[in-house]
Amino acid sequence: MTPLSTLLERAEAIYLTHGTGSARYLLDRIETAIREGAPAQQICELDHLLQLIEYRDRTLALYGNR
């Protein structure tokens, strides 16, 4: 299992690279990984990254950029 600190760093990098399209980017990567038969651990890690990005989006929508 990938440590949370590493997942947070990767999620931040994805968000900085793809901005508001980060969730769509990760969904596309998950779909591709499933189609290509990637290991379950890789798909779970992508899903965890997606959850972090979605949490960030919900938090920013709720509280704004303070």
PDB file of N, CA, C and O in Angstrom:
ATOM      1  N   MET A   1       0.847  -1.175   0.000  1.00  0.00           N
ATOM      2  CA  MET A   1       0.000   0.000   0.000  1.00  0.00           C
ATOM      3  C   MET A   1       0.892   1.237   0.000  1.00  0.00           C
ATOM      4  O   MET A   1       1.843   1.331   0.761  1.00  0.00           O
ATOM      5  N   THR A   2       0.554   2.183  -0.851  1.00  0.00           N
ATOM      6  CA  THR A   2       1.313   3.423  -0.960  1.00  0.00           C
ATOM      7  C   THR A   2       1.002   4.330   0.235  1.00  0.00           C
ATOM      8  O   THR A   2      -0.164   4.508   0.583  1.00  0.00           O
ATOM      9  N   PRO A   3       2.026   4.901   0.856  1.00  0.00           N
ATOM     10  CA  PRO A   3       1.794   5.799   2.000  1.00  0.00           C
ATOM     11  C   PRO A   3       0.960   7.015   1.600  1.00  0.00           C
ATOM     12  O   PRO A   3       1.044   7.499   0.461  1.00  0.00           O
ATOM     13  N   LEU A   4       0.161   7.499   2.540  1.00  0.00           N
ATOM     14  CA  LEU A   4      -0.700   8.646   2.282  1.00  0.00           C
ATOM     15  C   LEU A   4       0.103   9.863   1.841  1.00  0.00           C
ATOM     16  O   LEU A   4      -0.319  10.591   0.942  1.00  0.00           O
ATOM     17  N   SER A   5       1.252  10.087   2.445  1.00  0.00           N
ATOM     18  CA  SER A   5       2.061  11.258   2.075  1.00  0.00           C
ATOM     19  C   SER A   5       2.445  11.211   0.591  1.00  0.00           C
ATOM     20  O   SER A   5       2.435  12.240  -0.094  1.00  0.00           O
ATOM     21  N   THR A   6       2.750  10.039   0.090  1.00  0.00           N
ATOM     22  CA  THR A   6       3.097   9.890  -1.323  1.00  0.00           C
ATOM     23  C   THR A   6       1.882  10.138  -2.202  1.00  0.00           C
ATOM     24  O   THR A   6       1.976  10.817  -3.233  1.00  0.00           O
ATOM     25  N   LEU A   7       0.726   9.605  -1.794  1.00  0.00           N
ATOM     26  CA  LEU A   7      -0.494   9.832  -2.559  1.00  0.00           C
ATOM     27  C   LEU A   7      -0.857  11.315  -2.597  1.00  0.00           C
ATOM     28  O   LEU A   7      -1.274  11.836  -3.633  1.00  0.00           O
ATOM     29  N   LEU A   8      -0.688  11.998  -1.471  1.00  0.00           N
ATOM     30  CA  LEU A   8      -0.977  13.427  -1.422  1.00  0.00           C
ATOM     31  C   LEU A   8      -0.065  14.205  -2.363  1.00  0.00           C
ATOM     32  O   LEU A   8      -0.510  15.122  -3.064  1.00  0.00           O
ATOM     33  N   GLU A   9       1.210  13.853  -2.398  1.00  0.00           N
ATOM     34  CA  GLU A   9       2.152  14.514  -3.302  1.00  0.00           C
ATOM     35  C   GLU A   9       1.775  14.270  -4.759  1.00  0.00           C
ATOM     36  O   GLU A   9       1.808  15.185  -5.577  1.00  0.00           O
ATOM     37  N   ARG A  10       1.402  13.038  -5.076  1.00  0.00           N
ATOM     38  CA  ARG A  10       1.009  12.719  -6.454  1.00  0.00           C
ATOM     39  C   ARG A  10      -0.285  13.439  -6.833  1.00  0.00           C
ATOM     40  O   ARG A  10      -0.412  13.946  -7.957  1.00  0.00           O
ATOM     41  N   ALA A  11      -1.238  13.480  -5.908  1.00  0.00           N
ATOM     42  CA  ALA A  11      -2.496  14.179  -6.184  1.00  0.00           C
ATOM     43  C   ALA A  11      -2.235  15.659  -6.431  1.00  0.00           C
ATOM     44  O   ALA A  11      -2.821  16.260  -7.339  1.00  0.00           O
ATOM     45  N   GLU A  12      -1.356  16.248  -5.645  1.00  0.00           N
ATOM     46  CA  GLU A  12      -1.021  17.658  -5.816  1.00  0.00           C
ATOM     47  C   GLU A  12      -0.368  17.893  -7.177  1.00  0.00           C
ATOM     48  O   GLU A  12      -0.686  18.858  -7.881  1.00  0.00           O
ATOM     49  N   ALA A  13       0.534  17.016  -7.565  1.00  0.00           N
ATOM     50  CA  ALA A  13       1.197  17.142  -8.863  1.00  0.00           C
ATOM     51  C   ALA A  13       0.193  17.018 -10.008  1.00  0.00           C
ATOM     52  O   ALA A  13       0.251  17.781 -10.981  1.00  0.00           O
ATOM     53  N   ILE A  14      -0.740  16.087  -9.882  1.00  0.00           N
ATOM     54  CA  ILE A  14      -1.774  15.925 -10.911  1.00  0.00           C
ATOM     55  C   ILE A  14      -2.639  17.173 -10.979  1.00  0.00           C
ATOM     56  O   ILE A  14      -2.954  17.667 -12.056  1.00  0.00           O
ATOM     57  N   TYR A  15      -3.009  17.695  -9.815  1.00  0.00           N
ATOM     58  CA  TYR A  15      -3.854  18.886  -9.788  1.00  0.00           C
ATOM     59  C   TYR A  15      -3.125  20.088 -10.398  1.00  0.00           C
ATOM     60  O   TYR A  15      -3.718  20.860 -11.138  1.00  0.00           O
ATOM     61  N   LEU A  16      -1.853  20.226 -10.096  1.00  0.00           N
ATOM     62  CA  LEU A  16      -1.084  21.334 -10.664  1.00  0.00           C
ATOM     63  C   LEU A  16      -0.926  21.193 -12.176  1.00  0.00           C
ATOM     64  O   LEU A  16      -0.900  22.180 -12.903  1.00  0.00           O
ATOM     65  N   THR A  17      -0.824  19.965 -12.649  1.00  0.00           N
ATOM     66  CA  THR A  17      -0.643  19.716 -14.074  1.00  0.00           C
ATOM     67  C   THR A  17      -1.947  19.844 -14.856  1.00  0.00           C
ATOM     68  O   THR A  17      -1.973  20.423 -15.933  1.00  0.00           O
ATOM     69  N   HIS A  18      -3.042  19.302 -14.301  1.00  0.00           N
ATOM     70  CA  HIS A  18      -4.298  19.201 -15.056  1.00  0.00           C
ATOM     71  C   HIS A  18      -5.400  20.132 -14.565  1.00  0.00           C
ATOM     72  O   HIS A  18      -6.466  20.189 -15.175  1.00  0.00           O
ATOM     73  N   GLY A  19      -5.158  20.827 -13.464  1.00  0.00           N
ATOM     74  CA  GLY A  19      -6.136  21.790 -12.951  1.00  0.00           C
ATOM     75  C   GLY A  19      -7.506  21.186 -12.717  1.00  0.00           C
ATOM     76  O   GLY A  19      -7.626  20.085 -12.185  1.00  0.00           O
ATOM     77  N   THR A  20      -8.533  21.890 -13.170  1.00  0.00           N
ATOM     78  CA  THR A  20      -9.899  21.433 -12.927  1.00  0.00           C
ATOM     79  C   THR A  20     -10.247  20.162 -13.705  1.00  0.00           C
ATOM     80  O   THR A  20     -11.257  19.528 -13.417  1.00  0.00           O
ATOM     81  N   GLY A  21      -9.416  19.778 -14.651  1.00  0.00           N
ATOM     82  CA  GLY A  21      -9.635  18.542 -15.401  1.00  0.00           C
ATOM     83  C   GLY A  21      -8.974  17.330 -14.762  1.00  0.00           C
ATOM     84  O   GLY A  21      -8.920  16.257 -15.366  1.00  0.00           O
ATOM     85  N   SER A  22      -8.479  17.481 -13.540  1.00  0.00           N
ATOM     86  CA  SER A  22      -7.757  16.393 -12.870  1.00  0.00           C
ATOM     87  C   SER A  22      -8.613  15.154 -12.668  1.00  0.00           C
ATOM     88  O   SER A  22      -8.155  14.030 -12.884  1.00  0.00           O
ATOM     89  N   ALA A  23      -9.855  15.348 -12.247  1.00  0.00           N
ATOM     90  CA  ALA A  23     -10.729  14.199 -12.004  1.00  0.00           C
ATOM     91  C   ALA A  23     -10.988  13.449 -13.306  1.00  0.00           C
ATOM     92  O   ALA A  23     -10.927  12.216 -13.342  1.00  0.00           O
ATOM     93  N   ARG A  24     -11.252  14.175 -14.376  1.00  0.00           N
ATOM     94  CA  ARG A  24     -11.492  13.541 -15.679  1.00  0.00           C
ATOM     95  C   ARG A  24     -10.245  12.786 -16.142  1.00  0.00           C
ATOM     96  O   ARG A  24     -10.330  11.681 -16.662  1.00  0.00           O
ATOM     97  N   TYR A  25      -9.084  13.392 -15.944  1.00  0.00           N
ATOM     98  CA  TYR A  25      -7.820  12.754 -16.310  1.00  0.00           C
ATOM     99  C   TYR A  25      -7.658  11.421 -15.576  1.00  0.00           C
ATOM    100  O   TYR A  25      -7.320  10.401 -16.187  1.00  0.00           O
ATOM    101  N   LEU A  26      -7.935  11.423 -14.271  1.00  0.00           N
ATOM    102  CA  LEU A  26      -7.792  10.194 -13.492  1.00  0.00           C
ATOM    103  C   LEU A  26      -8.837   9.154 -13.879  1.00  0.00           C
ATOM    104  O   LEU A  26      -8.531   7.955 -13.935  1.00  0.00           O
ATOM    105  N   LEU A  27     -10.058   9.585 -14.161  1.00  0.00           N
ATOM    106  CA  LEU A  27     -11.076   8.638 -14.621  1.00  0.00           C
ATOM    107  C   LEU A  27     -10.643   7.973 -15.917  1.00  0.00           C
ATOM    108  O   LEU A  27     -10.810   6.755 -16.086  1.00  0.00           O
ATOM    109  N   ASP A  28     -10.081   8.746 -16.825  1.00  0.00           N
ATOM    110  CA  ASP A  28      -9.584   8.188 -18.086  1.00  0.00           C
ATOM    111  C   ASP A  28      -8.460   7.188 -17.830  1.00  0.00           C
ATOM    112  O   ASP A  28      -8.417   6.124 -18.452  1.00  0.00           O
ATOM    113  N   ARG A  29      -7.553   7.524 -16.903  1.00  0.00           N
ATOM    114  CA  ARG A  29      -6.452   6.601 -16.579  1.00  0.00           C
ATOM    115  C   ARG A  29      -6.974   5.322 -15.941  1.00  0.00           C
ATOM    116  O   ARG A  29      -6.458   4.238 -16.223  1.00  0.00           O
ATOM    117  N   ILE A  30      -7.989   5.425 -15.092  1.00  0.00           N
ATOM    118  CA  ILE A  30      -8.573   4.238 -14.461  1.00  0.00           C
ATOM    119  C   ILE A  30      -9.216   3.351 -15.520  1.00  0.00           C
ATOM    120  O   ILE A  30      -9.009   2.130 -15.536  1.00  0.00           O
ATOM    121  N   GLU A  31      -9.993   3.955 -16.408  1.00  0.00           N
ATOM    122  CA  GLU A  31     -10.636   3.181 -17.474  1.00  0.00           C
ATOM    123  C   GLU A  31      -9.608   2.485 -18.356  1.00  0.00           C
ATOM    124  O   GLU A  31      -9.775   1.311 -18.703  1.00  0.00           O
ATOM    125  N   THR A  32      -8.543   3.192 -18.690  1.00  0.00           N
ATOM    126  CA  THR A  32      -7.482   2.606 -19.509  1.00  0.00           C
ATOM    127  C   THR A  32      -6.806   1.452 -18.775  1.00  0.00           C
ATOM    128  O   THR A  32      -6.554   0.394 -19.356  1.00  0.00           O
ATOM    129  N   ALA A  33      -6.513   1.652 -17.501  1.00  0.00           N
ATOM    130  CA  ALA A  33      -5.863   0.599 -16.705  1.00  0.00           C
ATOM    131  C   ALA A  33      -6.734  -0.644 -16.631  1.00  0.00           C
ATOM    132  O   ALA A  33      -6.231  -1.772 -16.740  1.00  0.00           O
ATOM    133  N   ILE A  34      -8.031  -0.462 -16.472  1.00  0.00           N
ATOM    134  CA  ILE A  34      -8.945  -1.611 -16.414  1.00  0.00           C
ATOM    135  C   ILE A  34      -8.962  -2.332 -17.756  1.00  0.00           C
ATOM    136  O   ILE A  34      -8.871  -3.566 -17.810  1.00  0.00           O
ATOM    137  N   ARG A  35      -9.082  -1.569 -18.846  1.00  0.00           N
ATOM    138  CA  ARG A  35      -9.094  -2.178 -20.178  1.00  0.00           C
ATOM    139  C   ARG A  35      -7.818  -2.950 -20.465  1.00  0.00           C
ATOM    140  O   ARG A  35      -7.845  -4.008 -21.100  1.00  0.00           O
ATOM    141  N   GLU A  36      -6.679  -2.418 -19.994  1.00  0.00           N
ATOM    142  CA  GLU A  36      -5.392  -3.052 -20.271  1.00  0.00           C
ATOM    143  C   GLU A  36      -5.063  -4.168 -19.285  1.00  0.00           C
ATOM    144  O   GLU A  36      -4.014  -4.790 -19.389  1.00  0.00           O
ATOM    145  N   GLY A  37      -5.936  -4.393 -18.305  1.00  0.00           N
ATOM    146  CA  GLY A  37      -5.709  -5.465 -17.340  1.00  0.00           C
ATOM    147  C   GLY A  37      -4.608  -5.169 -16.343  1.00  0.00           C
ATOM    148  O   GLY A  37      -3.873  -6.072 -15.933  1.00  0.00           O
ATOM    149  N   ALA A  38      -4.487  -3.925 -15.945  1.00  0.00           N
ATOM    150  CA  ALA A  38      -3.463  -3.526 -14.972  1.00  0.00           C
ATOM    151  C   ALA A  38      -3.717  -4.220 -13.633  1.00  0.00           C
ATOM    152  O   ALA A  38      -4.849  -4.609 -13.335  1.00  0.00           O
ATOM    153  N   PRO A  39      -2.687  -4.372 -12.827  1.00  0.00           N
ATOM    154  CA  PRO A  39      -2.859  -4.986 -11.507  1.00  0.00           C
ATOM    155  C   PRO A  39      -3.858  -4.188 -10.656  1.00  0.00           C
ATOM    156  O   PRO A  39      -3.959  -2.958 -10.770  1.00  0.00           O
ATOM    157  N   ALA A  40      -4.582  -4.905  -9.813  1.00  0.00           N
ATOM    158  CA  ALA A  40      -5.602  -4.282  -8.967  1.00  0.00           C
ATOM    159  C   ALA A  40      -5.004  -3.192  -8.086  1.00  0.00           C
ATOM    160  O   ALA A  40      -5.643  -2.156  -7.853  1.00  0.00           O
ATOM    161  N   GLN A  41      -3.789  -3.383  -7.605  1.00  0.00           N
ATOM    162  CA  GLN A  41      -3.153  -2.384  -6.746  1.00  0.00           C
ATOM    163  C   GLN A  41      -2.967  -1.057  -7.484  1.00  0.00           C
ATOM    164  O   GLN A  41      -3.177   0.015  -6.924  1.00  0.00           O
ATOM    165  N   GLN A  42      -2.599  -1.110  -8.744  1.00  0.00           N
ATOM    166  CA  GLN A  42      -2.422   0.110  -9.537  1.00  0.00           C
ATOM    167  C   GLN A  42      -3.764   0.822  -9.714  1.00  0.00           C
ATOM    168  O   GLN A  42      -3.846   2.052  -9.599  1.00  0.00           O
ATOM    169  N   ILE A  43      -4.814   0.070  -9.980  1.00  0.00           N
ATOM    170  CA  ILE A  43      -6.145   0.657 -10.150  1.00  0.00           C
ATOM    171  C   ILE A  43      -6.623   1.262  -8.838  1.00  0.00           C
ATOM    172  O   ILE A  43      -7.179   2.367  -8.821  1.00  0.00           O
ATOM    173  N   CYS A  44      -6.385   0.584  -7.736  1.00  0.00           N
ATOM    174  CA  CYS A  44      -6.764   1.119  -6.422  1.00  0.00           C
ATOM    175  C   CYS A  44      -6.018   2.411  -6.126  1.00  0.00           C
ATOM    176  O   CYS A  44      -6.595   3.358  -5.583  1.00  0.00           O
ATOM    177  N   GLU A  45      -4.747   2.474  -6.468  1.00  0.00           N
ATOM    178  CA  GLU A  45      -3.971   3.686  -6.230  1.00  0.00           C
ATOM    179  C   GLU A  45      -4.522   4.853  -7.049  1.00  0.00           C
ATOM    180  O   GLU A  45      -4.656   5.966  -6.540  1.00  0.00           O
ATOM    181  N   LEU A  46      -4.873   4.595  -8.302  1.00  0.00           N
ATOM    182  CA  LEU A  46      -5.485   5.637  -9.122  1.00  0.00           C
ATOM    183  C   LEU A  46      -6.814   6.091  -8.522  1.00  0.00           C
ATOM    184  O   LEU A  46      -7.130   7.282  -8.515  1.00  0.00           O
ATOM    185  N   ASP A  47      -7.576   5.129  -8.003  1.00  0.00           N
ATOM    186  CA  ASP A  47      -8.848   5.467  -7.366  1.00  0.00           C
ATOM    187  C   ASP A  47      -8.628   6.322  -6.122  1.00  0.00           C
ATOM    188  O   ASP A  47      -9.357   7.284  -5.882  1.00  0.00           O
ATOM    189  N   HIS A  48      -7.621   5.999  -5.337  1.00  0.00           N
ATOM    190  CA  HIS A  48      -7.306   6.805  -4.150  1.00  0.00           C
ATOM    191  C   HIS A  48      -6.918   8.228  -4.551  1.00  0.00           C
ATOM    192  O   HIS A  48      -7.326   9.202  -3.893  1.00  0.00           O
ATOM    193  N   LEU A  49      -6.152   8.360  -5.619  1.00  0.00           N
ATOM    194  CA  LEU A  49      -5.785   9.685  -6.105  1.00  0.00           C
ATOM    195  C   LEU A  49      -7.028  10.458  -6.542  1.00  0.00           C
ATOM    196  O   LEU A  49      -7.176  11.647  -6.242  1.00  0.00           O
ATOM    197  N   LEU A  50      -7.927   9.762  -7.231  1.00  0.00           N
ATOM    198  CA  LEU A  50      -9.177  10.391  -7.648  1.00  0.00           C
ATOM    199  C   LEU A  50      -9.984  10.863  -6.444  1.00  0.00           C
ATOM    200  O   LEU A  50     -10.514  11.975  -6.443  1.00  0.00           O
ATOM    201  N   GLN A  51     -10.043  10.047  -5.412  1.00  0.00           N
ATOM    202  CA  GLN A  51     -10.771  10.438  -4.203  1.00  0.00           C
ATOM    203  C   GLN A  51     -10.163  11.683  -3.566  1.00  0.00           C
ATOM    204  O   GLN A  51     -10.889  12.573  -3.114  1.00  0.00           O
ATOM    205  N   LEU A  52      -8.850  11.768  -3.540  1.00  0.00           N
ATOM    206  CA  LEU A  52      -8.186  12.946  -2.979  1.00  0.00           C
ATOM    207  C   LEU A  52      -8.487  14.198  -3.805  1.00  0.00           C
ATOM    208  O   LEU A  52      -8.744  15.272  -3.252  1.00  0.00           O
ATOM    209  N   ILE A  53      -8.463  14.058  -5.114  1.00  0.00           N
ATOM    210  CA  ILE A  53      -8.767  15.191  -5.995  1.00  0.00           C
ATOM    211  C   ILE A  53     -10.221  15.624  -5.812  1.00  0.00           C
ATOM    212  O   ILE A  53     -10.518  16.818  -5.714  1.00  0.00           O
ATOM    213  N   GLU A  54     -11.131  14.653  -5.754  1.00  0.00           N
ATOM    214  CA  GLU A  54     -12.542  14.991  -5.569  1.00  0.00           C
ATOM    215  C   GLU A  54     -12.771  15.648  -4.211  1.00  0.00           C
ATOM    216  O   GLU A  54     -13.552  16.596  -4.095  1.00  0.00           O
ATOM    217  N   TYR A  55     -12.081  15.179  -3.187  1.00  0.00           N
ATOM    218  CA  TYR A  55     -12.195  15.791  -1.862  1.00  0.00           C
ATOM    219  C   TYR A  55     -11.709  17.238  -1.910  1.00  0.00           C
ATOM    220  O   TYR A  55     -12.339  18.139  -1.365  1.00  0.00           O
ATOM    221  N   ARG A  56     -10.605  17.453  -2.581  1.00  0.00           N
ATOM    222  CA  ARG A  56     -10.070  18.811  -2.710  1.00  0.00           C
ATOM    223  C   ARG A  56     -11.074  19.715  -3.416  1.00  0.00           C
ATOM    224  O   ARG A  56     -11.329  20.843  -2.992  1.00  0.00           O
ATOM    225  N   ASP A  57     -11.656  19.225  -4.512  1.00  0.00           N
ATOM    226  CA  ASP A  57     -12.632  20.021  -5.255  1.00  0.00           C
ATOM    227  C   ASP A  57     -13.850  20.361  -4.397  1.00  0.00           C
ATOM    228  O   ASP A  57     -14.321  21.500  -4.411  1.00  0.00           O
ATOM    229  N   ARG A  58     -14.345  19.382  -3.647  1.00  0.00           N
ATOM    230  CA  ARG A  58     -15.508  19.627  -2.778  1.00  0.00           C
ATOM    231  C   ARG A  58     -15.165  20.623  -1.675  1.00  0.00           C
ATOM    232  O   ARG A  58     -15.961  21.517  -1.367  1.00  0.00           O
ATOM    233  N   THR A  59     -13.987  20.494  -1.105  1.00  0.00           N
ATOM    234  CA  THR A  59     -13.567  21.398  -0.033  1.00  0.00           C
ATOM    235  C   THR A  59     -13.415  22.817  -0.544  1.00  0.00           C
ATOM    236  O   THR A  59     -13.875  23.767   0.090  1.00  0.00           O
ATOM    237  N   LEU A  60     -12.794  22.974  -1.714  1.00  0.00           N
ATOM    238  CA  LEU A  60     -12.644  24.309  -2.284  1.00  0.00           C
ATOM    239  C   LEU A  60     -13.998  24.916  -2.644  1.00  0.00           C
ATOM    240  O   LEU A  60     -14.213  26.113  -2.473  1.00  0.00           O
ATOM    241  N   ALA A  61     -14.904  24.092  -3.144  1.00  0.00           N
ATOM    242  CA  ALA A  61     -16.238  24.596  -3.472  1.00  0.00           C
ATOM    243  C   ALA A  61     -16.990  25.036  -2.229  1.00  0.00           C
ATOM    244  O   ALA A  61     -17.728  26.026  -2.242  1.00  0.00           O
ATOM    245  N   LEU A  62     -16.789  24.317  -1.147  1.00  0.00           N
ATOM    246  CA  LEU A  62     -17.486  24.623   0.084  1.00  0.00           C
ATOM    247  C   LEU A  62     -16.902  25.824   0.804  1.00  0.00           C
ATOM    248  O   LEU A  62     -17.619  26.718   1.249  1.00  0.00           O
ATOM    249  N   TYR A  63     -15.581  25.859   0.919  1.00  0.00           N
ATOM    250  CA  TYR A  63     -14.920  26.905   1.719  1.00  0.00           C
ATOM    251  C   TYR A  63     -14.218  27.973   0.890  1.00  0.00           C
ATOM    252  O   TYR A  63     -13.782  28.981   1.434  1.00  0.00           O
ATOM    253  N   GLY A  64     -14.042  27.739  -0.388  1.00  0.00           N
ATOM    254  CA  GLY A  64     -13.371  28.716  -1.232  1.00  0.00           C
ATOM    255  C   GLY A  64     -11.873  28.708  -1.033  1.00  0.00           C
ATOM    256  O   GLY A  64     -11.313  27.904  -0.302  1.00  0.00           O
ATOM    257  N   ASN A  65     -11.216  29.615  -1.700  1.00  0.00           N
ATOM    258  CA  ASN A  65      -9.744  29.726  -1.625  1.00  0.00           C
ATOM    259  C   ASN A  65      -9.391  30.747  -0.564  1.00  0.00           C
ATOM    260  O   ASN A  65      -9.212  31.919  -0.841  1.00  0.00           O
ATOM    261  N   ARG A  66      -9.253  30.324   0.653  1.00  0.00           N
ATOM    262  CA  ARG A  66      -8.931  31.243   1.747  1.00  0.00           C
ATOM    263  C   ARG A  66      -7.448  31.380   1.912  1.00  0.00           C
ATOM    264  O   ARG A  66      -6.672  30.581   1.780  1.00  0.00           O
TER     265      ARG A  66
END
